[in-house]
Every structure is written in C-alpha cells, then in structure tokens.
Coordinates of C-alpha atoms in Angstrom, one line a residue:
M1 CA -5.0 -22.1 -11.5
R2 CA -2.0 -22.3 -9.2
R3 CA 0.6 -19.6 -9.7
E4 CA 4.1 -20.8 -10.2
I5 CA 5.7 -18.1 -8.0
F6 CA 4.2 -19.7 -4.9
E7 CA 5.4 -22.7 -2.9
A8 CA 3.6 -25.0 -0.4
G9 CA 4.6 -22.7 2.5
H10 CA 2.9 -19.8 0.9
D11 CA -0.3 -21.8 0.3
D12 CA -0.4 -22.8 3.9
F13 CA 0.0 -19.2 4.9
R14 CA -2.7 -18.1 2.5
T15 CA -5.2 -20.5 4.3
M16 CA -4.3 -18.8 7.7
A17 CA -4.4 -15.3 6.3
R18 CA -7.8 -15.9 4.6
A19 CA -9.3 -17.2 7.9
F20 CA -7.9 -14.1 9.7
V21 CA -9.5 -11.8 7.1
Q22 CA -12.9 -13.6 7.2
D23 CA -13.0 -13.7 11.0
R24 CA -11.3 -10.5 12.2
V25 CA -11.6 -8.1 9.3
G26 CA -14.7 -8.7 7.2
P27 CA -17.3 -8.4 10.0
R28 CA -15.8 -5.2 11.3
L29 CA -15.3 -3.4 8.0
P30 CA -18.7 -1.6 8.0
E31 CA -18.0 -0.3 11.5
W32 CA -14.5 0.9 10.5
E33 CA -15.8 2.6 7.4
A34 CA -18.3 4.5 9.5
A35 CA -15.6 5.5 12.0
G36 CA -13.1 6.5 9.3
Q37 CA -10.4 4.2 10.8
V38 CA -9.7 0.7 12.1
D39 CA -9.3 0.1 15.8
R40 CA -6.0 -0.9 17.4
G41 CA -7.3 -4.3 18.0
L42 CA -6.7 -5.1 14.4
F43 CA -3.0 -4.6 14.8
T44 CA -2.7 -6.6 18.0
A45 CA -4.8 -9.5 16.5
A46 CA -2.5 -9.4 13.4
G47 CA 0.6 -9.3 15.6
E48 CA -0.5 -12.4 17.6
L49 CA -0.7 -14.4 14.3
G50 CA 2.6 -13.1 13.1
L51 CA 1.2 -11.1 10.3
L52 CA 3.3 -8.0 11.0
G53 CA 7.0 -7.7 10.3
F54 CA 7.7 -10.8 8.1
E55 CA 11.3 -9.7 7.3
V56 CA 12.1 -8.4 10.8
D57 CA 14.5 -10.5 12.8
E58 CA 12.9 -12.9 15.2
K59 CA 14.7 -11.4 18.2
Y60 CA 12.8 -8.2 17.6
G61 CA 9.4 -10.1 17.3
G62 CA 9.3 -10.5 13.5
G63 CA 9.0 -13.5 11.3
G64 CA 12.7 -13.6 10.3
V65 CA 11.7 -14.4 6.7
D66 CA 12.8 -12.1 3.9
D67 CA 10.4 -13.3 1.2
F68 CA 8.0 -10.7 -0.3
R69 CA 5.7 -13.4 -1.4
Y70 CA 4.2 -13.6 2.1
N71 CA 3.5 -9.9 1.8
V72 CA 1.8 -10.5 -1.5
V73 CA -0.5 -13.3 0.0
L74 CA -1.7 -11.1 2.9
N75 CA -2.3 -8.1 0.5
E76 CA -4.3 -10.3 -1.9
E77 CA -6.5 -11.9 0.8
L78 CA -7.4 -8.5 2.2
T79 CA -8.1 -7.0 -1.2
R80 CA -10.1 -9.9 -2.6
A81 CA -12.3 -9.9 0.5
G82 CA -13.2 -6.2 -0.2
A83 CA -10.9 -4.9 2.6
T84 CA -8.7 -2.8 0.3
A85 CA -8.9 0.0 2.9
V86 CA -7.2 -2.2 5.5
V87 CA -4.2 -3.1 3.2
M88 CA -2.5 0.2 4.1
N89 CA -2.8 -0.7 7.8
L90 CA -1.2 -4.1 7.8
C91 CA 0.6 -4.3 4.4
G92 CA 1.5 -0.6 4.8
F93 CA 3.7 -1.6 7.7
N94 CA 5.1 -4.7 6.1
D95 CA 5.7 -3.4 2.6
L96 CA 6.4 0.4 3.1
I97 CA 7.7 1.0 6.7
A98 CA 9.4 -2.1 8.0
P99 CA 12.0 -2.0 5.2
Y100 CA 13.3 1.4 6.4
L101 CA 13.5 0.2 10.0
V102 CA 15.2 -3.2 9.1
Q103 CA 17.7 -1.6 6.7
L104 CA 18.5 1.6 8.5
C105 CA 18.0 1.2 12.3
S106 CA 20.8 0.6 14.7
D107 CA 20.5 -2.3 17.1
E108 CA 19.4 0.1 19.8
Q109 CA 16.7 1.6 17.5
K110 CA 15.4 -1.8 16.5
S111 CA 15.1 -2.8 20.2
R112 CA 13.2 0.4 20.9
W113 CA 10.6 0.3 18.1
L114 CA 10.3 -3.1 16.3
P115 CA 9.0 -5.4 19.1
D116 CA 6.0 -3.2 19.8
L117 CA 5.3 -2.7 16.1
C118 CA 5.5 -6.4 15.2
A119 CA 3.2 -7.2 18.2
G120 CA 0.7 -4.5 17.0
R121 CA 1.1 -2.6 20.3
S122 CA 2.3 0.4 18.2
V123 CA 1.4 1.7 14.8
A124 CA 3.7 3.2 12.3
A125 CA 3.5 5.6 9.4
V126 CA 5.8 7.2 6.8
A127 CA 5.4 10.9 6.0
M128 CA 6.8 12.1 2.7
T129 CA 4.0 14.0 0.9
E130 CA 3.5 17.7 1.7
P131 CA 0.7 20.2 0.7
G132 CA 3.1 21.6 -1.9
A133 CA 5.2 18.5 -2.8
G134 CA 3.8 15.2 -3.8
S135 CA 5.7 13.1 -6.3
D136 CA 8.5 15.7 -6.4
L137 CA 10.1 14.8 -3.2
K138 CA 13.1 17.0 -3.9
S139 CA 10.8 20.0 -3.3
I140 CA 9.8 19.2 0.3
T141 CA 10.0 22.2 2.6
T142 CA 9.9 20.5 6.0
T143 CA 13.2 21.2 7.7
A144 CA 15.2 19.7 10.6
T145 CA 17.9 22.0 12.0
R146 CA 20.6 20.6 14.2
D147 CA 20.7 22.1 17.7
G148 CA 23.0 20.2 20.0
D149 CA 22.0 16.6 20.3
D150 CA 18.6 17.3 18.7
Y151 CA 17.0 18.2 15.4
V152 CA 14.4 21.0 15.5
L153 CA 11.7 19.9 13.1
N154 CA 9.3 22.3 11.4
G155 CA 6.8 21.7 8.6
A156 CA 3.7 19.9 7.6
K157 CA 2.8 16.6 5.8
T158 CA -0.5 15.5 4.2
F159 CA -2.2 12.4 2.8
I160 CA -0.5 10.3 5.6
S161 CA -1.9 6.8 5.8
N162 CA -2.3 5.7 9.5
G163 CA -1.6 9.4 10.4
V164 CA -4.2 9.4 13.2
L165 CA -3.3 6.1 14.8
A166 CA 0.5 6.3 14.3
D167 CA 2.8 6.2 17.3
V168 CA 6.0 6.2 15.3
V169 CA 6.3 8.3 12.1
V170 CA 9.2 8.2 9.7
V171 CA 9.5 11.8 8.5
A172 CA 11.4 13.0 5.4
A173 CA 12.9 16.5 6.1
K174 CA 15.6 18.7 4.8
T175 CA 18.6 18.8 7.1
D176 CA 20.5 20.9 4.6
P177 CA 18.1 22.9 2.4
S178 CA 21.0 24.1 0.2
A179 CA 22.0 20.6 -0.9
G180 CA 18.9 19.6 -2.9
S181 CA 18.2 15.9 -2.8
R182 CA 21.4 15.3 -0.9
G183 CA 20.1 17.4 2.0
I184 CA 17.1 15.2 2.8
S185 CA 17.2 13.0 6.0
L186 CA 14.8 10.6 7.7
L187 CA 13.8 11.2 11.3
V188 CA 11.6 9.1 13.5
V189 CA 9.0 11.2 15.3
E190 CA 7.2 9.6 18.3
R191 CA 3.8 10.2 19.7
G192 CA 3.8 12.8 22.5
M193 CA 6.8 14.8 21.3
P194 CA 5.9 18.5 22.1
G195 CA 5.0 20.3 18.9
F196 CA 3.9 17.2 17.0
E197 CA 0.2 17.6 16.2
R198 CA -2.4 15.7 14.1
G199 CA -4.6 17.7 11.8
R200 CA -8.0 16.7 10.6
R201 CA -8.8 13.3 9.3
L202 CA -9.1 13.7 5.6
H203 CA -12.4 12.7 3.9
K204 CA -11.7 10.7 0.8
I205 CA -14.1 9.4 -1.8
G206 CA -12.9 5.8 -1.2
L207 CA -10.9 3.7 1.2
A208 CA -13.2 4.9 4.0
A209 CA -11.8 2.6 6.7
Q210 CA -8.2 3.9 6.1
D211 CA -7.4 6.9 8.3
T212 CA -5.5 9.5 6.3
A213 CA -4.4 12.7 8.1
E214 CA -2.4 15.9 8.1
L215 CA 0.6 16.1 10.4
F216 CA 2.2 19.3 11.7
F217 CA 5.6 19.8 13.3
D218 CA 6.1 23.1 15.2
G219 CA 9.6 23.2 16.7
V220 CA 9.6 19.4 17.5
R221 CA 12.8 18.4 19.2
V222 CA 13.8 15.1 17.7
P223 CA 16.8 13.4 19.4
R224 CA 19.7 12.7 17.0
A225 CA 19.3 9.1 18.2
N226 CA 16.1 9.1 16.1
L227 CA 18.0 9.7 12.8
L228 CA 17.6 6.8 10.4
G229 CA 20.7 5.9 8.5
E230 CA 23.0 8.7 7.5
E231 CA 22.2 12.4 7.5
G232 CA 21.6 13.6 4.0
A233 CA 21.1 10.1 2.5
G234 CA 17.3 10.1 2.9
F235 CA 16.4 10.7 -0.7
G236 CA 18.4 7.6 -1.8
Y237 CA 16.6 5.6 0.9
L238 CA 13.2 6.8 -0.3
M239 CA 14.0 6.0 -3.9
R240 CA 15.2 2.5 -3.1
N241 CA 12.2 1.5 -1.1
L242 CA 9.7 3.0 -3.6
V243 CA 10.3 0.0 -5.8
Q244 CA 8.6 -2.3 -3.3
E245 CA 5.9 0.3 -2.5
R246 CA 5.0 0.5 -6.1
L247 CA 5.0 -3.3 -6.5
S248 CA 2.7 -3.5 -3.4
V249 CA 0.2 -1.1 -5.0
S250 CA 0.3 -3.2 -8.1
V251 CA -0.5 -6.3 -6.1
T252 CA -3.5 -4.6 -4.7
A253 CA -4.6 -3.4 -8.1
V254 CA -4.5 -6.9 -9.7
A255 CA -6.3 -8.5 -6.7
S256 CA -8.9 -5.7 -7.0
M257 CA -9.5 -6.7 -10.7
H258 CA -10.0 -10.3 -9.7
R259 CA -12.6 -9.3 -7.1
A260 CA -14.4 -7.0 -9.7
L261 CA -14.5 -9.9 -12.2
D262 CA -15.8 -12.3 -9.5
E263 CA -18.5 -9.7 -8.5
A264 CA -19.5 -9.3 -12.2
L265 CA -19.7 -13.0 -12.8
A266 CA -21.8 -13.7 -9.7
Y267 CA -24.2 -10.8 -10.5
T268 CA -24.7 -11.6 -14.2
R269 CA -25.2 -15.3 -13.5
D270 CA -27.9 -14.5 -11.0
R271 CA -29.7 -11.5 -12.5
R272 CA -32.3 -12.1 -15.1
A273 CA -33.7 -9.8 -17.8
F274 CA -35.9 -10.5 -20.9
G275 CA -36.4 -14.1 -19.8
Q276 CA -32.8 -15.1 -19.4
R277 CA -29.7 -14.6 -17.3
I278 CA -27.7 -11.4 -18.1
A279 CA -24.7 -13.7 -18.4
D280 CA -26.3 -15.5 -21.4
F281 CA -26.4 -12.4 -23.6
Q282 CA -23.7 -12.4 -26.1
A283 CA -22.6 -8.8 -25.3
T284 CA -22.2 -9.8 -21.7
K285 CA -20.2 -12.9 -22.5
F286 CA -17.9 -10.9 -24.7
T287 CA -17.3 -8.3 -22.0
L288 CA -16.6 -11.0 -19.4
A289 CA -14.2 -12.7 -21.8
E290 CA -12.3 -9.5 -22.3
L291 CA -12.1 -8.7 -18.6
A292 CA -11.0 -12.3 -17.8
T293 CA -8.2 -12.0 -20.4
Q294 CA -7.1 -8.6 -19.2
V295 CA -6.9 -9.8 -15.6
E296 CA -4.9 -12.9 -16.6
V297 CA -2.4 -10.9 -18.6
A298 CA -2.0 -8.4 -15.7
Q299 CA -1.5 -11.3 -13.2
V300 CA 1.3 -12.9 -15.4
F301 CA 3.1 -9.5 -15.7
L302 CA 2.8 -8.8 -12.0
D303 CA 4.0 -12.3 -11.0
R304 CA 7.0 -11.8 -13.2
C305 CA 7.8 -8.6 -11.3
I306 CA 7.2 -10.3 -8.0
A307 CA 9.6 -13.1 -8.9
G308 CA 12.2 -10.5 -9.9
H309 CA 11.8 -8.6 -6.6
V310 CA 12.2 -11.9 -4.7
R311 CA 15.5 -12.3 -6.6
N312 CA 16.4 -8.7 -5.7
D313 CA 16.8 -7.7 -9.4
L314 CA 13.5 -5.8 -10.0
T315 CA 14.5 -2.4 -11.3
E316 CA 13.0 1.0 -10.7
V317 CA 11.9 1.1 -14.4
E318 CA 10.2 -2.3 -14.3
A319 CA 8.4 -1.4 -11.0
A320 CA 7.2 1.8 -12.7
M321 CA 6.0 -0.1 -15.8
C322 CA 4.1 -2.5 -13.6
K323 CA 2.6 0.2 -11.4
W324 CA 1.2 2.5 -14.1
W325 CA 0.0 -0.3 -16.4
V326 CA -1.9 -2.4 -13.9
T327 CA -3.4 0.5 -12.0
E328 CA -4.7 2.1 -15.2
L329 CA -6.1 -1.3 -16.3
Q330 CA -7.7 -1.6 -12.9
Q331 CA -9.8 1.5 -13.6
Q332 CA -11.0 0.0 -16.8
V333 CA -11.8 -3.4 -15.4
V334 CA -13.6 -2.2 -12.3
T335 CA -15.6 0.4 -14.3
R336 CA -16.8 -2.2 -16.9
A337 CA -17.6 -4.7 -14.1
L338 CA -19.7 -2.1 -12.4
Q339 CA -21.5 -1.4 -15.7
L340 CA -22.6 -5.0 -15.9
H341 CA -24.4 -4.5 -12.6
G342 CA -26.6 -1.7 -14.1
G343 CA -28.1 0.6 -11.5
Y344 CA -27.3 -1.8 -8.7
G345 CA -23.6 -1.1 -9.3
F346 CA -24.2 2.4 -8.0
M347 CA -25.6 1.1 -4.7
R348 CA -23.1 1.1 -1.8
E349 CA -24.3 -2.3 -0.5
Y350 CA -22.9 -4.0 -3.6
G351 CA -19.2 -4.9 -3.4
I352 CA -18.5 -3.5 -6.8
A353 CA -19.5 0.0 -5.7
R354 CA -16.9 -0.1 -2.9
E355 CA -14.3 -1.5 -5.4
F356 CA -15.0 1.3 -7.8
V357 CA -14.3 4.1 -5.3
D358 CA -11.4 2.3 -3.6
A359 CA -9.7 1.7 -6.9
R360 CA -9.4 5.3 -7.8
A361 CA -6.5 6.1 -5.6
S362 CA -4.2 3.5 -7.2
T363 CA -3.1 5.7 -10.1
L364 CA -2.3 8.5 -7.7
Y365 CA -0.3 7.3 -4.7
A366 CA 3.2 5.9 -4.7
G367 CA 3.8 8.1 -7.7
T368 CA 1.2 9.1 -10.3
T369 CA 0.8 7.4 -13.7
E370 CA 2.5 10.4 -15.2
I371 CA 5.5 10.1 -12.9
M372 CA 5.8 6.4 -13.7
K373 CA 5.9 7.2 -17.4
E374 CA 8.4 9.9 -16.9
I375 CA 10.7 7.4 -15.1
I376 CA 10.4 4.9 -17.9
G377 CA 10.7 7.5 -20.7
R378 CA 13.7 9.1 -19.1
S379 CA 15.4 5.7 -18.9
L380 CA 14.7 4.9 -22.5
V381 CA 16.0 8.3 -23.7
R382 CA 19.1 7.9 -21.6
E383 CA 19.8 4.4 -22.8
R384 CA 19.4 5.5 -26.5

C-alpha cells in the first residue's frame, strides 16, 4: 500500500537507495559485524550517490533539500534489509549531526567541515552521554574552560556511535558549571587534537556492525573558532534537535517491525509441522493477524508524526509519544515473530535473530521510555 506522505520523487529515491543497500551494504554486513565497525568505503560510496547531507546547501556538497522524508526512505531501506546497525552510520549523520552543523555553523565552519562530510571523506559523531549522565544532560561533568582563544576540554563520553571512526565530534561540555543547563556549550573536536583519545570499542549485545566507543578529553585545546552557535546555548540546541533524533529512532523501529513480520510470514509459509504449513494453524494465523494490525497502526501514527515534522510543527511531546510507543511495541512484535520460528529463531543465521538483538537498543537511546513518559506526563500536568 502506497503511503500518502510520499510523492513521486521519494519513490524514485527509494529505488536508488534500495539498490545501494542491496549492492553496497548487504554483501558486506557479515564482514562488518565481525569487525565491529563498517569501513570508510561505505561513507565514500554513499557520498558519491548523494546519500549524505540531504539538507546541506549544494555549495557545501549537500543535496540542498530540506525534506525529512528522504531521510526516512534511506532509514527504512537500510532497516528492512537487516542493516539496522548501519543506520547510525549514514542516517546518524543525516538525522542527528547535520542539523547541528547546518543550523549553527558559520560560513567558515561550513566550508571547513561539510564538504568532506557530505562526500564521505570524513565521519562525524555527536558526544552527549557520559558514564554518569545519560538522559539527564544537565548533569554532564565534561568541562571546557576558556583560555585565551582556546577552550581547554576535560572529561569523558561513552556510548558514542561512530566514536572509533569519527574525524569530527560535536561535544557537549559545560563552559560555566555554575549556570546549570545555561552553562552548556557545543564544541567541535577534530581528530588529531592533542589529548583527544579513543577508549575501547564497546561490545554490545546487538548492532554489531555499529562502532560504539568511549572518548576521553585530557586538556584538549579546542579553538574558539570551533564553538557551535553561542556559548551557553548548547542545552537548547540539544533539546531542539532531539525531536528529529527521536523521530529517526521511531522510523527505524517501525521498519524493524515490518521486517520481523516479513520474516515470520516467510518462515511460517515454508515450514511444515504435523502435515501442514505452520501458517495454516489457527493460532499462527491469529498471531500474524495481530502483528500485521499492530504494525499498520504504528505506521499510520509514525507517518502522521513525519508529516508534522516536515511541516515543522511536530512538538517535543508528540515526538516523545511516538518514540516510546513504537519502540516498546517493536519489542513485542519482534519477540512474537521470533517465537513463530521456534528454535530456529534462536539461530544467528536467521534474520529474525539479528532483528531481536538489534531492536533492544531502541527503548534506551535518544531518551529511555521512562524519560519519554516523563516528558509527556510533565506536559499534561502543566497544561492541566
């Protein structure tokens, strides 16, 4: 069924994105999972096809199109091909990092960073989470102290996607620890700056091809020319862009549910037991009917939120509602789809097994389910 939020241009783009995923991502996925990261060739290949920096101005190498629906298409094609781990590589730049650079960079900063990032010659990351501060960003302890024309950066970050490969890292730090959320600023740290070190690659239960790392900053001198936006305004920038980040996670979650349902349908139609297909048992048909209905409802809700975001009127509360609900539903759908596979669902060579472990992060990053409900509940209480 064609979704009303898309137009002909998006359908054409989907054809191209699907071919890219089939040709350049799918065959390499086992290799990347074994290595714990993708190789840089993924980024340059994506850059050559214009899959990086959709909203970046064309003069900086981007697509010059501010339409989140293109981001959605690429995300969906990666996820439905089983490459959820690669979403944070390509869509991570488009959905999470590029908005900071487009909105906050000066022309000089854009000229310095964006052409290489859009071409895939450089890789970017954003570093918010710390060992002692996850969803509570106001409690970060990384500091950046002014010293002449530099900031001296000290602290540590963890769970940083693309942390190993990143050449450019947007770091949240406190430039005025006494000012609470109004003392947080965003600085761009570049590969090779003395005192900037990568820690170990973190070993996750899922998303094996996605490199996730610890980052350490020990007296890193960051030029004031690498400040993004205004000093002390970082918390507001983070909150504003978290709406799109949470919507991006929701897109992945719903695409994952579609894949899980497809895997369950294919398996139950093929597998036989007691003289008939598993799909022909009434219990199986009822389960599949329930899953199909849940996925369809989630897709409609998500598409409404995507349409709102394209119109620039999706609120923080609506994004939180979408994020917690579809990611929690994803856990149920994927688990029940795996159950339909019986023992084979526990085997890594089956796509549903990868979907099961990859899905588990959805309710955790970009704000946990509990934080999403707090945002919604706080808004309801305040409105009443």
